[in-house]
CSV table of C-alpha atoms and ligand atoms in Angstrom, one decimal:
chain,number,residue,atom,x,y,z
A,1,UNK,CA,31.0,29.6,7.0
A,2,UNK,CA,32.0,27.4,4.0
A,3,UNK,CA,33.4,23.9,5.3
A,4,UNK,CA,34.4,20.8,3.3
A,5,UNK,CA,31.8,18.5,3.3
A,6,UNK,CA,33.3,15.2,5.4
A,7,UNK,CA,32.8,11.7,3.2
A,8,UNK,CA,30.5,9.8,3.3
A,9,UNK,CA,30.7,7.5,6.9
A,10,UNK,CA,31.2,3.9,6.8
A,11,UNK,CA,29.1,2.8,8.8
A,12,UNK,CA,28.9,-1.0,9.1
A,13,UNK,CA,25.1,-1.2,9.0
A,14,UNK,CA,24.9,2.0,6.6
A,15,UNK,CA,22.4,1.3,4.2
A,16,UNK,CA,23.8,2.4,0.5
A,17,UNK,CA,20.6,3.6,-0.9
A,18,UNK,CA,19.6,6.0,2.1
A,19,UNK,CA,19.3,9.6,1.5
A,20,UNK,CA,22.3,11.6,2.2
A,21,UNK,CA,20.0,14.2,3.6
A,22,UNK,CA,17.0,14.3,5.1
A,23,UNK,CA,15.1,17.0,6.4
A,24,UNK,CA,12.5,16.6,9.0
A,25,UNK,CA,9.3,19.3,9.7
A,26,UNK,CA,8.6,17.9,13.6
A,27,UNK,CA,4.7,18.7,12.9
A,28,UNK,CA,2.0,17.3,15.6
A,29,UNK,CA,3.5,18.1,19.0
A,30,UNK,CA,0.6,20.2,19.7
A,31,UNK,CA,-2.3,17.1,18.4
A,32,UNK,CA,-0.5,14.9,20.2
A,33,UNK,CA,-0.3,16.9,23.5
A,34,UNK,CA,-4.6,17.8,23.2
A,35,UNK,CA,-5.6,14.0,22.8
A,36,UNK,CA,-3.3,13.2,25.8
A,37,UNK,CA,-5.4,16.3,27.7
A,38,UNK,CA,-1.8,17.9,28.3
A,39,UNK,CA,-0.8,21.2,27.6
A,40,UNK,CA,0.9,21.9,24.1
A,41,UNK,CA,4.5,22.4,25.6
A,42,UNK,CA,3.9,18.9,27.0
A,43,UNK,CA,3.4,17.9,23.2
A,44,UNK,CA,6.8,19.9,22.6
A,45,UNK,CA,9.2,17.8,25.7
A,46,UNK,CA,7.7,14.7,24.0
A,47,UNK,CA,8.6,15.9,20.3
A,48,UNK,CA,12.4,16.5,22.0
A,49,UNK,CA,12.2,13.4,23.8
A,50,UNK,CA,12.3,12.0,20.5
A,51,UNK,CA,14.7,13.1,18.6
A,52,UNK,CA,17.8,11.2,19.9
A,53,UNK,CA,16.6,8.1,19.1
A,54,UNK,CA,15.3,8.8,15.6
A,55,UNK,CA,18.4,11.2,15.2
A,56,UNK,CA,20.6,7.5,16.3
A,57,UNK,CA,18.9,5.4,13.8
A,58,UNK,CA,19.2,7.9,10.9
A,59,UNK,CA,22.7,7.8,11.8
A,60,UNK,CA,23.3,4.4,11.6
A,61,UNK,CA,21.4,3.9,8.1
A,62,UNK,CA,24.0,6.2,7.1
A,63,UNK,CA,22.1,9.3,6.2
A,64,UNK,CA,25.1,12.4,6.5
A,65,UNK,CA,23.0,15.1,7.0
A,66,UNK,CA,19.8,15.9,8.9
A,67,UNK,CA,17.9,19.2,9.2
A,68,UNK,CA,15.4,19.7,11.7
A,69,UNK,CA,13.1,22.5,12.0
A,70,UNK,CA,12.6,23.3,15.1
A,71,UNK,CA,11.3,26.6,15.1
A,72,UNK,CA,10.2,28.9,11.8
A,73,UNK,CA,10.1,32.6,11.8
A,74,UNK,CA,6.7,32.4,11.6
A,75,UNK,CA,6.6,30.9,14.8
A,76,UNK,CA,6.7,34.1,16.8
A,77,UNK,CA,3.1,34.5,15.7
A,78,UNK,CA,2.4,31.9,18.8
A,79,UNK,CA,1.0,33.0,21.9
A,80,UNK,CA,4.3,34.5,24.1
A,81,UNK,CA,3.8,31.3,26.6
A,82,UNK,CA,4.3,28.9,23.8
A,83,UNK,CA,6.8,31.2,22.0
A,84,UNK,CA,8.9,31.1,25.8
A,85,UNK,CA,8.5,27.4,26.4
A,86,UNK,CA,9.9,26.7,23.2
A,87,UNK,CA,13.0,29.1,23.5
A,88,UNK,CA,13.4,27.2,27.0
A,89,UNK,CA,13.1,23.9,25.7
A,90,UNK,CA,15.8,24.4,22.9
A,91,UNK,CA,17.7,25.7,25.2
A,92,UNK,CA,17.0,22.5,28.0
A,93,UNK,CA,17.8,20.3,24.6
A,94,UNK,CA,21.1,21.9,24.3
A,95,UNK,CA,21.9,21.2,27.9
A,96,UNK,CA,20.8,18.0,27.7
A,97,UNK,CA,22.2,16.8,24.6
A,98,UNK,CA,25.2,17.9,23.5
A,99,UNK,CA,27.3,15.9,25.6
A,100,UNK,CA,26.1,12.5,24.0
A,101,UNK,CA,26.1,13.9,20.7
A,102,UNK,CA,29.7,15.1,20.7
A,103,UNK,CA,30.6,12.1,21.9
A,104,UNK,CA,28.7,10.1,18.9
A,105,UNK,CA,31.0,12.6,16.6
A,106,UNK,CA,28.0,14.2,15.5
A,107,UNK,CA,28.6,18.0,14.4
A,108,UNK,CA,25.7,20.4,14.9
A,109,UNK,CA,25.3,23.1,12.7
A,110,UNK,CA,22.7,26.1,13.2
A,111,UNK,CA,20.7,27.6,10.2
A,112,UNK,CA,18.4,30.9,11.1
A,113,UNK,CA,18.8,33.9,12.8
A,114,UNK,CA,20.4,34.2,16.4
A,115,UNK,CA,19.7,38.1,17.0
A,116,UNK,CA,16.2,38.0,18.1
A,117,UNK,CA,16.7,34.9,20.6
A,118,UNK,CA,17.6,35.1,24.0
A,119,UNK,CA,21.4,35.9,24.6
A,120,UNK,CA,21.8,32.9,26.7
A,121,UNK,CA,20.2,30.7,23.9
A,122,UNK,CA,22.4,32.4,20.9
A,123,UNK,CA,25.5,31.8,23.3
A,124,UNK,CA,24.8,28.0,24.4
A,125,UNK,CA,23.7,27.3,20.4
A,126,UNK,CA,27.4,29.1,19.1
A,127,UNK,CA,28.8,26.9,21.9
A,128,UNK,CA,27.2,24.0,20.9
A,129,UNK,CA,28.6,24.3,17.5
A,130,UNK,CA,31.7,25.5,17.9
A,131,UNK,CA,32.4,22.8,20.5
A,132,UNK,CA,31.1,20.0,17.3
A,133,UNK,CA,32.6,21.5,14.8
A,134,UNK,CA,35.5,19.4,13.6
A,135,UNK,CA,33.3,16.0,14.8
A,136,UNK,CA,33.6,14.0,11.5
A,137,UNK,CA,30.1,12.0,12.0
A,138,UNK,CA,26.7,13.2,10.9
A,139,UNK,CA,25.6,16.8,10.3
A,140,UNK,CA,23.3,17.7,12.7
A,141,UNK,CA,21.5,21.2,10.9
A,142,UNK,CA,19.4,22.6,13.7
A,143,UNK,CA,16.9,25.6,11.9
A,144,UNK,CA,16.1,27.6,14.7
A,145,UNK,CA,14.7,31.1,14.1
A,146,UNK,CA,14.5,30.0,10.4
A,147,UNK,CA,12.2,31.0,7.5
A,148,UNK,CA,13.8,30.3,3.9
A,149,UNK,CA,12.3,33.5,2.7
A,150,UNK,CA,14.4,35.4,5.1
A,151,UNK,CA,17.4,32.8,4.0
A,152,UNK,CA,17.0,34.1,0.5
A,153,UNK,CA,16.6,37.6,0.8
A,154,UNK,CA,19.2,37.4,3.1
A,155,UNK,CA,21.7,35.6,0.5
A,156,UNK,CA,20.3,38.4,-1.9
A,157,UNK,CA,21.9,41.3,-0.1
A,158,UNK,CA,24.9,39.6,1.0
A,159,UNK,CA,25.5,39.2,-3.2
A,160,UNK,CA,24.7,42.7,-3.7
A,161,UNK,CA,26.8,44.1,-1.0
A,162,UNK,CA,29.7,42.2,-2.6
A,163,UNK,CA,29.3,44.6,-5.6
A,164,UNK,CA,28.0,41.8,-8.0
A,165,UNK,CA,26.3,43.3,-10.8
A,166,UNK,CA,22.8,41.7,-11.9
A,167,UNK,CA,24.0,39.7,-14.7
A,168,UNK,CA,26.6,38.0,-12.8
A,169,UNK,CA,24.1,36.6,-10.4
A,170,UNK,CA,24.2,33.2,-10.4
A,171,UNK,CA,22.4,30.2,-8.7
A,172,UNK,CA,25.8,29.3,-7.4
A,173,UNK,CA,26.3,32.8,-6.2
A,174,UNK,CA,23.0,32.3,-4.3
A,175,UNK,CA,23.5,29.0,-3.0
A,176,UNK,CA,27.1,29.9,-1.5
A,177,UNK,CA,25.4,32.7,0.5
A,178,UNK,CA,22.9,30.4,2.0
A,179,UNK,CA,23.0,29.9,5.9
A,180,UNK,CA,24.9,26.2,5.2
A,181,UNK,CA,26.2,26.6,1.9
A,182,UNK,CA,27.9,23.3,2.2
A,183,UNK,CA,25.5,21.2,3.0
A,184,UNK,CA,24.0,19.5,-0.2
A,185,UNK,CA,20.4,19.9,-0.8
A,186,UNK,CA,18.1,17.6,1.2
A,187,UNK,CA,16.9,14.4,-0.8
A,188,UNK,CA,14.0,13.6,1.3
A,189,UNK,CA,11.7,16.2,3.4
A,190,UNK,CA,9.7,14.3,5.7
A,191,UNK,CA,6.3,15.7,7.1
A,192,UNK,CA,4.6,14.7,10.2
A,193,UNK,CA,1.1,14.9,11.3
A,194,UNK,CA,-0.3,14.4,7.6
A,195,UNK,CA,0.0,18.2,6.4
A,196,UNK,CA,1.3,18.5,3.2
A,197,UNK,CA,3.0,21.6,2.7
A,198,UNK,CA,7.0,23.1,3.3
A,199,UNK,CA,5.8,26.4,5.6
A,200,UNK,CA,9.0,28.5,4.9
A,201,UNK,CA,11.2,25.0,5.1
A,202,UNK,CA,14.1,25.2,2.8
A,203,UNK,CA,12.6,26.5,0.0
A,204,UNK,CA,15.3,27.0,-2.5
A,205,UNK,CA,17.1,24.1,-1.3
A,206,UNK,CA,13.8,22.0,-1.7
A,207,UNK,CA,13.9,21.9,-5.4
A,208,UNK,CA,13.7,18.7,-6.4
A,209,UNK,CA,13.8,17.3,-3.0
A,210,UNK,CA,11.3,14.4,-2.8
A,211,UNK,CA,8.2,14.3,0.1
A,212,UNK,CA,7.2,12.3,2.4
A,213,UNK,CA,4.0,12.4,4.7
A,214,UNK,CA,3.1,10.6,7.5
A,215,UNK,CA,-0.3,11.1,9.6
A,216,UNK,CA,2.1,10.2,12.4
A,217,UNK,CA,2.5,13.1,15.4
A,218,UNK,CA,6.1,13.5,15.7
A,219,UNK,CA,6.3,12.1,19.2
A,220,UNK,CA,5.2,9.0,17.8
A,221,UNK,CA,7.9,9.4,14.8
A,222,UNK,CA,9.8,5.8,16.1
A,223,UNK,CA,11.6,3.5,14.4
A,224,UNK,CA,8.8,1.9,11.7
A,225,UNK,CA,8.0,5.2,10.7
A,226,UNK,CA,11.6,5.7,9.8
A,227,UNK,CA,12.2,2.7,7.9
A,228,UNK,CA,8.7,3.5,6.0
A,229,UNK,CA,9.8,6.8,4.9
A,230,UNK,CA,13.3,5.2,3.8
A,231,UNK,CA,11.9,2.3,2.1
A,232,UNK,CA,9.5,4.6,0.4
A,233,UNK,CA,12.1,7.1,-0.6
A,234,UNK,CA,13.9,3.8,-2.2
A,235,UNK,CA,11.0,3.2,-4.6
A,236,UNK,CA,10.8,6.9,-5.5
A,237,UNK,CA,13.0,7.7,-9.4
A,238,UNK,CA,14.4,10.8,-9.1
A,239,UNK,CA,14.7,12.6,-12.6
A,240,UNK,CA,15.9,16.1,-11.6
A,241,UNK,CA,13.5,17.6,-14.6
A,242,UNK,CA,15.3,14.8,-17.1
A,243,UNK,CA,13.8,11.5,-18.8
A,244,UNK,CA,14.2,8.8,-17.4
A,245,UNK,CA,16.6,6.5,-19.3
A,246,UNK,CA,14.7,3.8,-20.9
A,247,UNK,CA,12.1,6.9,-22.7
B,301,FPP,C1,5.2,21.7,15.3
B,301,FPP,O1,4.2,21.1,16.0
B,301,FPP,C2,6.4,21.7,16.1
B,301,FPP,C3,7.1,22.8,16.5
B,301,FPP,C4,6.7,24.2,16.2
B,301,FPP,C5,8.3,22.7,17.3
B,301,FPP,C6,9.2,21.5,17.1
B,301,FPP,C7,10.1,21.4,18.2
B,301,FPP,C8,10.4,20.2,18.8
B,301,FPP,C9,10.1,18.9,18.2
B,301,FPP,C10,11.2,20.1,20.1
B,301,FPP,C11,12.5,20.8,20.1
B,301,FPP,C12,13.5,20.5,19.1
B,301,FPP,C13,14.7,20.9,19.1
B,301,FPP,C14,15.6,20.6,17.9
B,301,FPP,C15,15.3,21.7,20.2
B,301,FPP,P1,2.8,22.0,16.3
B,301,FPP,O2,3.0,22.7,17.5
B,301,FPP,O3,2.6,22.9,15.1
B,301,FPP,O4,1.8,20.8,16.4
B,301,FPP,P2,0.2,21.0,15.9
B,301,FPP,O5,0.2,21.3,14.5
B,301,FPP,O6,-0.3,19.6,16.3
B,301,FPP,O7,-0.4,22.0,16.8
């Protein structure tokens, strides 16, 4: 679904050199759960219990757009108690905070497959969007189900089924037949949990995204950590392949 993108919020406290977007792996739920002694999905409710508040302050910094990845393709490979406690706890999420979040004019969008999920899940997640969808606030990208392998291949065949010969194919072509083709590419990926790679996140939309890590679990992702990784992402000069002026 192609959707004009809203402008940019202004927010009173918005801070004007905040990323647009930011895209956030949720890494360490599991680390954080076994040096507490709890079980992994414990690790999991905390990771959610997070998010609102980070999601609030993001918000008010005036960043438009933020992508979560909450659960990768790859993620099936999990032990089918894991794999079920995180389909329930997406779906607990949804219940829990969609109310607030409409009301805070925030639209959610979904990126990823919704055929292999539970029915009820898919259904509550369309909801959820559908019910958000003309909020004007921040974009709310929820990748659920998502692998950006899949997302391209996917945008491949969608192209050729259109009848588009291989010459024409285009990196716009591509782009517009990504899950959220609106959405503009994220300016800052943000890792928790010190790992340092994208596993499957965004790949083509990562191109010249800049990185962030923290050794931080993401239940302990609060409000310092955020303003780190936005101070940090002010110091970074982005050059998009280019020189930089003064060279
Ligand atoms: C990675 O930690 C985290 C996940 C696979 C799930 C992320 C999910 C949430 C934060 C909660 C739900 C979010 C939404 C939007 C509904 P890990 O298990 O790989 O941690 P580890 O590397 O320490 O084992």
């Amino acid at each position: 679904m192609t959707r004009a993108v809203p402008e940019r919020s202004a927010s009173l406290h918005a801070d004007p050199g905040a990323p647009r977007h930011i895209a956030i792996i949720m890494d360490g739920n599991g680390r954080w759960a076994n040096e507490r002694g709890l079980p992994r999905l414990a690790g999991h409710r905390a990771g959610a219990d997070n998010l609102q508040r980070v999601l609030q302050t993001l918000d008010s910094a005036g960043v438009e757009f933020v992508t979560l990845f909450a659960f990768s393709t790859e993620n099936w490979n999990r032990p089918t108690s894991e794999v079920n406690g995180l389909l329930d706890l997406m779906q607990s999420v949804i219940g829990e905070c969609v109310d607030e979040l409409h009301k805070r004019n925030v639209c959610i969008r979904h990126l990823g497959e919704l055929d292999q999920i539970p029915a009820s899940l898919a259904d509550a997640t369309r909801e959820a969007v559908k019910r958000t969808a003309s909020n004007t606030g921040m974009n709310l990208c929820v990748a659920f189900d998502y692998g950006g392998r899949t997302e391209i291949v996917r945008a491949v065949r969608r192209v050729i089924a259109a009848g588009v010969a291989p010459h024409d194919i285009t990196e716009d072509l591509i782009r517009e037949n990504l899950y959220l083709p609106d959405v503009p590419d994220p300016d800052l990926i943000i890792r928790t949990a010190g790992e340092q790679r994208l596993s499957n996140f965004l790949i083509w939309q990562a191109a010249y995204s800049e990185y962030y890590q923290t050794p931080a679990y993401w239940p302990d992702f609060d409000d310092v950590e955020v303003e780190r990784a936005l101070n940090e992402y002010k110091r970074r000069r982005r050059r998009f392949g280019a020189l930089p002026e003064e060279d």
